[in-house]
Amino acid sequence: MSLLTFDTLIKNGFVVDGAGNPWFKADIGVSKGRIAKISRAGITKGEKTIDAQGLVVAPGFIDIHTHSDLTLLINPKAESKILQGVTTEVVGNCGSSAAPVDRKTLNHLKEEWGPEAKAVKWNWSSMGDYLNRLENQGVSMNVASFVGHGTVRTAVIGVENRKPTTKELKAMKTLVAESMKEGAFGLSSGLVYLPGCFAETEELIELCKVVAEYGGIYTSHTRGERETIVQALKEAIEIGEKAHVPVQVSHNCPKYGAQGKFNEQSKIYEAARARGMDVTFDNDAHTDFNPNLSNVLPQWAQTGGSQKLVSRLKNPEIRQQIRKEILEDKFPGPGYSGLVKHGRWDRIFLFKCKKNKNLIGKSIREIAKSRCADPFDVYFDLIIEEKGEASALFNYIEENDIRTVLKHPLMMICSDGEATASYGVLGKINGYSPCSYGEYPYILERYVREEKVLSLHEAIRKMSSFPAQKLGLKDRGLLKEGMCADITIFDFNAVKDRATNRFPYSFPLSNFPHKYPEGIRYVLVNGEIVVENGKHKGILSGRILRHNVGKATEN
Ligand SMILES: [Zn+2]
């Protein structure tokens, strides 16, 4: 029996430590933001006691792949993520980080970020400034950032489709080095997006060599997630091998057009590991996404804003060219564009638009039928009619692939979502975002409890210590004495995602709610109880995590 008095005492829980071990029963004493004591013999004294009888006590989840860079500035309470039990949010993914910013190209960067960019005051320039701004403002969860290759490229050469000159490449390397010095955990790339798609492999190798000097990692939304998924994976690994930097492949589940290809990917992963290459990957478990309709078009057709896009689609020759390029896969399209290429118009649903509100929820196939028109033309016409401002729901991933990927030993769990909330500015911007509201509860509810694809302790490991190890976070991701007290306490039998509508969808859109999950009872961030009885208390106890700052390059 310990005689110490702890700040917070968590009693009688089933402790799942995050290392992949099955639960054990113990009390946990938290003091000064750290896990001070874990005892099977029981602890009695705490300023505050949480009765975790019947509940699972796990490390706070570490979400290695998110896009919350700007939303955390808009709403530091981060409800949609922290109410899922996520205590560390890793931003700067898919080539897009909030910094570094160059005033001359800021408008391009804002365009890449979309509507959120309008809701923040861009008063930072370097990675260090951005992290300081977050820190000064305060935030409910811990935040770590990668520096985005697309952001760096934008700062130096805008969105031009060309190789950087020697001087420009040097400037890009300097920005990566500065960002690493100021706390970035590595470099991310998004090679199907503007402007990342314009970069050749060599450019990424050169930038990753800088990351290697600082002990960071390279994380990539690869150059293809459909027919070319294997080739694209090989490129990501090649970059890591040539630059001597560990690789994390982002959301690497095969998308429509590559269904069932994961076995091939798995062989590539295993062969790379056998050669001594540190490569791992992450994935989320949602099968759909709601991008702007124009995002499936070749990048050249999207450049220059919606007016230019619309006039291109009105020109029959250009329109024909765009269609041809989509069908022939002439450009690195995003995963969901596979539905367009393969004519799966039955799996694309009009989601947000202004003019054709009566068609919301209808598939492109249905709309084409009612207009007695070719679905491809209807798709382009909708972009014209909506002046480039319409989005659709693409159901583009097979659940069976998700199950296969979840079980892979090199896979860790991420959301690919963002911290948001159902009210305020973010509530207005909100699209369909089940992964932002329910990713972790969804996996626990469906793939652990219902389908038993993963054991509970294996799922928790993939949500905590595994991403911590990849990032080089030494004091988070495990329930162990001395670790930071990031702790999630939940009722495994009651945990429930309320934001996901399983396919086939039931419209109307009121069935796509921005609702927080059930069953996540308490969330502690750095020892402070941020969520109590499922309610956010408004506490901003997150820390800004800076890789390697003030340390030698030891990671
Ligand atoms: Zn991505």
XYZ file of C-alpha atoms and ligand atoms in Angstrom:
556
model
C 0.000 0.000 0.000
C 1.467 3.306 -1.032
C 1.322 6.122 1.477
C 1.958 8.890 -1.016
C -0.857 11.178 -2.007
C -1.268 11.478 -5.747
C -2.895 14.257 -7.712
C -5.187 11.787 -9.369
C -5.852 8.181 -8.593
C -7.346 5.813 -11.155
C -8.734 2.829 -9.287
C -9.792 -0.700 -10.216
C -9.370 -0.437 -13.989
C -8.353 -3.049 -16.519
C -4.957 -1.638 -17.449
C -3.959 -2.192 -21.085
C -0.439 -0.806 -21.068
C -0.028 -0.125 -24.800
C 2.937 -2.473 -25.241
C 0.684 -5.157 -26.708
C 0.216 -7.014 -23.411
C -3.223 -8.192 -22.266
C -4.893 -6.220 -19.467
C -4.052 -6.519 -15.809
C -5.867 -5.026 -12.838
C -4.094 -2.204 -11.091
C -4.443 1.291 -9.660
C -2.574 4.160 -11.216
C -1.340 7.200 -9.302
C -0.707 10.375 -11.285
C 1.502 13.127 -9.939
C 2.806 16.331 -11.531
C 1.694 15.276 -14.987
C 3.381 11.886 -14.868
C 2.409 8.327 -14.071
C 3.965 8.074 -10.630
C 2.827 4.638 -9.562
C 1.123 1.574 -10.982
C 0.182 -0.872 -8.270
C -1.619 -4.186 -8.138
C -1.667 -3.906 -4.362
C -3.884 -0.849 -4.549
C -3.319 2.840 -3.936
C -5.549 4.700 -1.525
C -4.621 8.351 -1.498
C -5.406 10.745 -4.252
C -6.579 14.366 -4.324
C -9.060 13.176 -6.885
C -10.167 9.621 -7.544
C -11.523 8.157 -10.751
C -13.356 4.899 -10.216
C -12.463 2.840 -13.286
C -14.276 -0.298 -12.143
C -15.192 -2.258 -15.276
C -13.403 0.231 -17.530
C -10.305 -0.082 -19.695
C -7.415 2.219 -18.786
C -5.173 2.754 -21.810
C -2.496 5.170 -22.955
C -3.974 8.213 -24.696
C -4.130 7.531 -28.412
C -1.443 9.018 -30.641
C -2.826 9.945 -34.031
C 0.140 9.905 -36.385
C -1.758 11.128 -39.428
C -4.056 14.148 -39.162
C -4.743 17.445 -40.866
C -5.519 19.584 -37.808
C -2.796 22.186 -38.452
C -5.261 25.054 -38.828
C -8.293 23.706 -36.994
C -6.329 23.578 -33.722
C -5.749 27.317 -34.084
C -9.428 27.894 -34.786
C -10.602 25.742 -31.900
C -7.920 24.631 -29.423
C -10.390 22.471 -27.476
C -10.244 19.914 -30.298
C -13.447 18.203 -29.191
C -13.849 15.778 -32.071
C -10.470 14.214 -31.387
C -10.051 14.377 -27.648
C -13.535 12.957 -27.058
C -12.330 9.884 -29.005
C -9.463 9.458 -26.537
C -6.761 10.946 -28.750
C -4.204 12.848 -26.676
C -1.488 13.520 -29.273
C -2.240 14.903 -32.696
C 0.390 14.730 -35.431
C -0.121 17.385 -38.087
C 1.726 18.445 -41.232
C 0.781 15.384 -43.261
C 0.337 14.609 -46.961
C 2.853 17.297 -47.903
C 0.854 20.092 -46.268
C 1.993 21.813 -43.111
C 1.064 25.256 -41.827
C 4.696 26.375 -42.038
C 7.072 27.515 -43.407
C 5.256 30.361 -45.116
C 6.630 32.802 -47.652
C 4.492 35.943 -48.013
C 4.962 35.941 -51.793
C 3.317 32.533 -52.231
C 0.950 32.614 -49.258
C -2.087 32.816 -51.509
C -1.177 29.518 -53.162
C -0.706 27.914 -49.779
C -4.104 29.185 -48.618
C -5.702 27.754 -51.730
C -4.133 24.380 -50.977
C -5.597 24.512 -47.454
C -9.141 25.345 -48.536
C -11.841 27.032 -46.434
C -10.024 26.664 -43.099
C -7.305 28.966 -44.398
C -9.761 31.861 -44.391
C -10.587 31.395 -40.730
C -7.066 31.953 -39.393
C -4.748 34.907 -39.299
C -1.539 33.780 -40.990
C 0.818 35.680 -38.744
C 3.621 33.142 -38.589
C 6.328 32.249 -41.054
C 8.631 29.509 -39.735
C 7.756 26.144 -38.184
C 9.032 27.529 -34.886
C 6.683 30.535 -35.117
C 3.735 28.284 -35.885
C 4.460 25.942 -32.966
C 4.958 28.933 -30.655
C 1.662 30.407 -31.761
C -0.126 27.138 -30.917
C 1.674 26.965 -27.606
C 0.838 30.541 -26.636
C -2.774 30.045 -27.524
C -3.002 26.746 -25.609
C -4.476 23.488 -26.833
C -6.253 20.525 -25.257
C -4.050 17.875 -26.811
C -0.336 17.424 -27.461
C 0.704 18.442 -30.950
C 3.615 17.319 -33.099
C 4.212 18.424 -36.680
C 5.928 17.240 -39.804
C 7.090 19.801 -42.309
C 5.215 19.389 -45.580
C 7.145 19.001 -48.815
C 4.297 20.689 -50.702
C 4.385 23.616 -48.294
C 8.149 23.980 -48.674
C 7.898 23.726 -52.467
C 5.104 26.312 -52.504
C 7.204 28.696 -50.414
C 10.094 28.475 -52.862
C 8.583 28.002 -56.340
C 4.829 28.323 -55.924
C 2.787 25.731 -57.783
C 4.858 25.551 -60.935
C 5.187 22.276 -62.774
C 8.935 22.056 -63.056
C 12.104 20.928 -61.386
C 13.612 23.328 -58.850
C 16.839 24.983 -59.964
C 19.980 24.215 -57.951
C 19.449 27.442 -56.069
C 15.805 26.678 -55.368
C 16.587 23.168 -54.171
C 19.133 24.670 -51.812
C 16.481 27.077 -50.511
C 14.077 24.168 -49.991
C 16.750 22.246 -48.091
C 17.370 25.262 -45.877
C 13.657 25.495 -45.051
C 13.537 21.775 -44.197
C 16.651 22.124 -42.024
C 15.215 25.141 -40.206
C 11.908 23.377 -39.631
C 13.715 20.320 -38.284
C 15.789 22.504 -35.962
C 12.615 24.130 -34.718
C 10.937 20.859 -33.833
C 9.471 19.118 -36.895
C 9.450 15.325 -36.639
C 10.298 14.787 -40.290
C 9.162 15.526 -43.805
C 5.805 14.579 -45.272
C 4.890 14.418 -48.929
C 1.626 14.261 -50.863
C 2.634 13.130 -54.338
C -0.832 13.138 -55.865
C -1.536 16.689 -54.776
C -0.486 20.073 -56.025
C 2.357 20.879 -55.938
C 3.902 17.648 -54.606
C 2.958 15.803 -57.804
C 5.462 17.919 -59.730
C 8.416 16.647 -57.719
C 10.675 13.930 -59.025
C 12.006 11.206 -56.755
C 15.455 12.813 -56.657
C 14.091 16.044 -55.151
C 12.533 14.093 -52.289
C 15.723 12.106 -51.696
C 17.692 15.338 -51.444
C 15.259 16.833 -48.925
C 15.105 13.616 -46.917
C 18.889 13.627 -46.586
C 18.416 16.797 -44.542
C 15.768 15.066 -42.416
C 18.216 12.210 -41.788
C 20.742 14.634 -40.290
C 18.181 15.541 -37.637
C 16.986 12.007 -36.904
C 13.524 12.575 -38.376
C 11.338 10.349 -40.531
C 9.854 10.579 -44.018
C 6.110 10.067 -44.267
C 4.314 9.916 -47.586
C 0.946 9.924 -49.221
C 2.501 8.078 -52.128
C 2.257 8.825 -55.833
C -0.600 6.403 -56.340
C -2.967 4.365 -54.202
C -4.755 2.495 -56.966
C -3.339 0.708 -60.005
C 0.146 2.048 -59.292
C 0.065 1.468 -55.548
C 2.928 -1.031 -55.570
C 5.163 1.116 -57.750
C 4.380 4.143 -55.575
C 5.215 2.209 -52.418
C 8.543 1.226 -53.949
C 9.303 4.889 -54.615
C 8.608 5.839 -50.972
C 10.918 3.064 -49.779
C 13.604 4.017 -52.318
C 13.569 7.595 -50.999
C 14.085 6.302 -47.470
C 16.838 3.913 -48.491
C 18.781 6.470 -50.489
C 18.411 9.220 -47.886
C 18.941 6.874 -44.917
C 15.749 7.888 -43.235
C 12.931 5.721 -41.768
C 9.728 5.701 -43.807
C 6.105 5.852 -42.747
C 3.649 5.238 -45.564
C 0.403 7.107 -45.022
C -3.085 5.544 -45.105
C -1.752 2.753 -47.316
C -4.903 0.717 -47.908
C -5.586 -0.091 -51.574
C -8.204 2.196 -53.072
C -10.760 1.408 -55.780
C -8.847 0.053 -58.760
C -6.340 -1.826 -56.591
C -8.767 -3.868 -54.520
C -7.155 -6.964 -53.084
C -3.640 -5.785 -53.941
C -2.491 -5.589 -50.365
C -0.721 -8.953 -50.511
C 1.609 -7.526 -53.092
C 2.239 -4.431 -50.948
C 2.869 -6.668 -47.965
C 5.651 -8.491 -49.833
C 7.318 -5.164 -50.675
C 7.161 -4.095 -47.026
C 8.592 -7.345 -45.800
C 11.382 -7.425 -48.386
C 12.375 -3.870 -47.428
C 12.442 -4.767 -43.741
C 14.548 -7.833 -44.565
C 17.074 -5.513 -46.269
C 17.251 -3.475 -43.061
C 14.963 -0.666 -44.147
C 12.762 0.746 -41.379
C 9.409 1.070 -43.081
C 5.987 0.962 -41.452
C 2.593 2.349 -42.393
C -0.694 3.625 -41.053
C -4.328 3.449 -42.025
C -7.773 4.506 -40.954
C -10.890 2.375 -41.198
C -13.362 4.456 -43.126
C -14.350 3.541 -46.666
C -15.428 6.934 -47.922
C -14.407 10.533 -48.376
C -16.100 13.710 -49.584
C -13.756 15.731 -51.769
C -14.643 18.469 -54.197
C -15.801 16.989 -57.513
C -12.960 18.689 -59.356
C -10.297 16.884 -57.299
C -10.433 13.869 -59.605
C -9.415 15.945 -62.624
C -5.807 16.146 -63.843
C -3.844 18.682 -61.810
C -3.300 20.971 -64.810
C -7.074 21.248 -65.234
C -7.524 22.317 -61.609
C -4.883 25.043 -61.522
C -5.748 28.729 -61.543
C -8.998 28.655 -59.584
C -12.566 27.575 -60.293
C -13.302 30.073 -63.059
C -10.514 28.683 -65.209
C -11.559 25.152 -64.381
C -15.134 25.823 -65.474
C -14.088 27.425 -68.747
C -11.859 24.434 -69.506
C -14.776 22.060 -68.983
C -16.940 24.171 -71.289
C -14.462 23.694 -74.107
C -15.369 20.375 -75.800
C -11.821 19.592 -76.854
C -10.323 20.189 -73.436
C -13.192 18.314 -71.856
C -12.452 15.339 -74.079
C -8.780 15.572 -73.164
C -9.584 15.562 -69.439
C -11.813 12.535 -69.843
C -9.129 10.724 -71.813
C -6.479 11.445 -69.205
C -8.705 10.163 -66.403
C -9.452 6.958 -68.306
C -5.818 6.450 -69.222
C -4.506 7.329 -65.773
C -2.210 9.933 -67.263
C -1.681 11.747 -63.959
C -1.350 10.669 -60.345
C -4.984 10.949 -59.292
C -6.108 10.544 -55.693
C -7.445 7.186 -54.506
C -11.109 8.032 -54.937
C -10.672 8.975 -58.596
C -10.609 5.219 -59.296
C -14.402 5.259 -59.069
C -14.535 7.737 -61.962
C -11.972 5.897 -64.051
C -13.789 2.605 -63.598
C -17.244 4.078 -64.085
C -18.512 3.234 -60.589
C -20.962 6.142 -60.705
C -23.189 4.165 -58.350
C -20.655 4.759 -55.572
C -20.370 8.544 -55.961
C -23.103 10.635 -54.288
C -23.608 14.363 -54.657
C -23.000 15.719 -51.199
C -22.679 19.504 -50.960
C -23.774 21.972 -53.606
C -25.752 25.184 -54.022
C -27.708 24.940 -57.265
C -28.751 21.295 -57.399
C -29.836 20.878 -53.824
C -32.651 18.543 -54.888
C -30.025 16.095 -56.154
C -28.079 15.847 -52.920
C -27.744 12.236 -51.873
C -28.311 10.933 -55.389
C -25.584 8.942 -57.090
C -24.047 10.206 -60.318
C -25.562 7.139 -61.979
C -29.048 8.136 -60.826
C -28.582 11.756 -61.874
C -27.327 10.639 -65.293
C -30.342 8.390 -65.711
C -32.772 11.142 -64.835
C -31.056 13.524 -67.263
C -30.756 10.803 -69.929
C -27.103 11.736 -70.230
C -23.712 10.135 -70.072
C -22.506 10.001 -66.451
C -19.095 11.429 -67.344
C -20.764 14.454 -68.928
C -23.096 14.807 -65.970
C -20.114 14.802 -63.659
C -18.453 17.607 -65.630
C -21.746 19.493 -65.997
C -22.266 19.439 -62.254
C -18.850 21.027 -61.779
C -19.829 23.754 -64.258
C -23.296 24.285 -62.776
C -21.872 24.528 -59.274
C -18.978 26.770 -60.377
C -16.487 24.243 -59.060
C -17.916 24.347 -55.532
C -19.639 20.968 -55.189
C -18.473 17.934 -53.260
C -19.433 14.285 -53.463
C -19.240 11.277 -51.217
C -16.984 8.635 -52.752
C -17.306 5.109 -51.387
C -13.942 3.957 -52.669
C -12.416 1.438 -50.292
C -13.424 -2.178 -49.699
C -14.074 -3.235 -46.121
C -12.228 -6.490 -46.687
C -9.072 -4.617 -47.571
C -9.441 -2.604 -44.379
C -9.623 -5.810 -42.346
C -6.538 -7.276 -44.049
C -4.575 -4.080 -43.529
C -5.626 -3.718 -39.864
C -4.141 -7.117 -39.054
C -0.766 -6.433 -40.649
C 2.041 -6.276 -38.052
C 3.610 -3.171 -39.656
C 0.353 -1.213 -39.574
C -0.549 1.403 -37.001
C -3.892 3.156 -36.654
C -4.491 6.773 -37.624
C -7.575 8.864 -38.391
C -6.538 10.927 -41.439
C -9.093 13.341 -39.983
C -8.878 16.603 -38.136
C -9.745 18.089 -34.800
C -13.027 19.833 -35.307
C -16.268 20.556 -33.503
C -19.952 20.597 -34.268
C -20.356 24.315 -33.487
C -18.727 27.630 -34.347
C -16.599 28.323 -37.400
C -15.565 24.680 -37.728
C -19.150 23.535 -37.439
C -19.896 25.595 -40.540
C -16.906 24.321 -42.533
C -17.553 20.705 -41.492
C -18.170 18.273 -44.290
C -18.782 14.570 -43.897
C -16.039 13.626 -41.492
C -16.634 10.363 -39.652
C -12.903 9.812 -39.257
C -12.608 13.167 -37.492
C -15.353 12.294 -35.023
C -15.310 8.541 -34.627
C -12.212 6.803 -35.966
C -10.879 5.286 -32.754
C -14.262 4.361 -31.238
C -15.295 2.915 -34.621
C -12.310 0.583 -34.702
C -12.824 -0.449 -31.074
C -16.542 -0.961 -31.590
C -16.541 -2.669 -34.941
C -13.198 -4.343 -35.616
C -12.274 -5.218 -32.030
C -15.559 -5.824 -30.203
C -17.954 -6.902 -32.970
C -15.759 -8.612 -35.536
C -12.703 -9.448 -33.413
C -10.340 -8.627 -36.276
C -7.902 -7.385 -33.617
C -7.564 -8.142 -29.926
C -8.081 -5.173 -27.651
C -4.446 -5.026 -26.557
C -3.187 -5.250 -30.130
C -5.516 -2.445 -31.240
C -4.381 -0.266 -28.326
C -0.714 -0.902 -29.184
C -1.387 0.239 -32.754
C -3.007 3.393 -31.335
C -0.317 4.228 -28.765
C 3.182 2.793 -28.327
C 3.658 1.880 -31.987
C 3.130 5.412 -33.329
C 5.128 6.758 -30.341
C 8.053 4.545 -31.293
C 7.889 5.616 -34.928
C 7.874 9.285 -33.980
C 10.614 8.843 -31.410
C 8.396 9.948 -28.504
C 10.125 8.438 -25.522
C 7.779 9.368 -22.710
C 4.346 8.771 -24.229
C 2.342 5.868 -25.631
C 2.734 3.490 -22.675
C 1.265 3.182 -19.216
C 4.463 2.861 -17.251
C 5.832 4.631 -14.223
C 7.636 7.826 -15.255
C 5.727 8.288 -18.506
C 3.645 11.401 -19.186
C 0.128 10.883 -17.891
C -1.778 10.810 -21.185
C -4.530 8.345 -20.347
C -7.798 7.286 -21.942
C -10.397 5.458 -19.893
C -13.294 3.820 -21.687
C -16.085 1.319 -21.384
C -15.175 -1.322 -23.932
C -18.698 -2.747 -23.997
C -20.300 0.640 -24.556
C -17.825 2.384 -26.852
C -19.720 3.593 -29.878
C -19.003 5.781 -32.866
C -21.995 7.960 -33.732
C -20.615 9.727 -36.810
C -20.330 6.903 -39.315
C -23.071 5.857 -41.659
C -22.215 2.450 -42.993
C -22.595 1.826 -46.721
C -25.130 1.538 -48.349
C -25.940 4.968 -46.948
C -29.278 6.109 -45.826
C -29.863 9.641 -46.944
C -31.032 12.401 -46.126
C -27.939 14.118 -44.937
C -29.190 14.471 -41.397
C -27.961 10.895 -41.136
C -24.375 12.113 -41.469
C -24.033 13.638 -38.059
C -21.236 15.534 -36.458
C -21.667 13.620 -33.261
C -19.165 12.736 -30.604
C -18.767 9.075 -29.638
C -20.101 7.283 -26.596
C -18.214 5.254 -24.029
C -14.994 7.291 -23.783
C -15.332 8.333 -20.133
C -12.127 10.111 -19.110
C -9.198 11.536 -20.983
C -6.141 12.848 -19.154
C -3.593 14.959 -20.978
C -0.340 15.527 -19.097
C -2.085 14.484 -15.906
C -4.996 16.926 -16.202
C -8.506 15.532 -16.578
C -9.653 17.124 -19.844
C -12.630 14.827 -20.381
C -14.725 13.801 -17.393
C -17.756 11.547 -17.737
C -17.577 12.030 -21.494
C -17.650 15.836 -21.249
C -14.911 18.247 -22.290
C -13.964 20.433 -19.335
C -12.354 23.154 -21.426
C -8.864 22.489 -20.072
C -5.955 23.205 -22.410
C -3.235 20.986 -20.953
C -1.684 19.789 -24.212
C 1.979 20.418 -24.929
C 3.713 21.244 -28.142
C 6.117 18.393 -28.806
C 9.325 19.396 -30.543
C 11.503 16.724 -32.025
C 15.144 16.916 -31.060
C 15.040 20.487 -29.862
C 17.671 21.027 -27.226
C 18.969 17.493 -27.689
C 21.614 15.847 -29.779
C 20.292 13.997 -32.842
C 19.758 10.849 -30.882
C 16.484 9.546 -32.246
Zn -3.184 11.776 -47.615
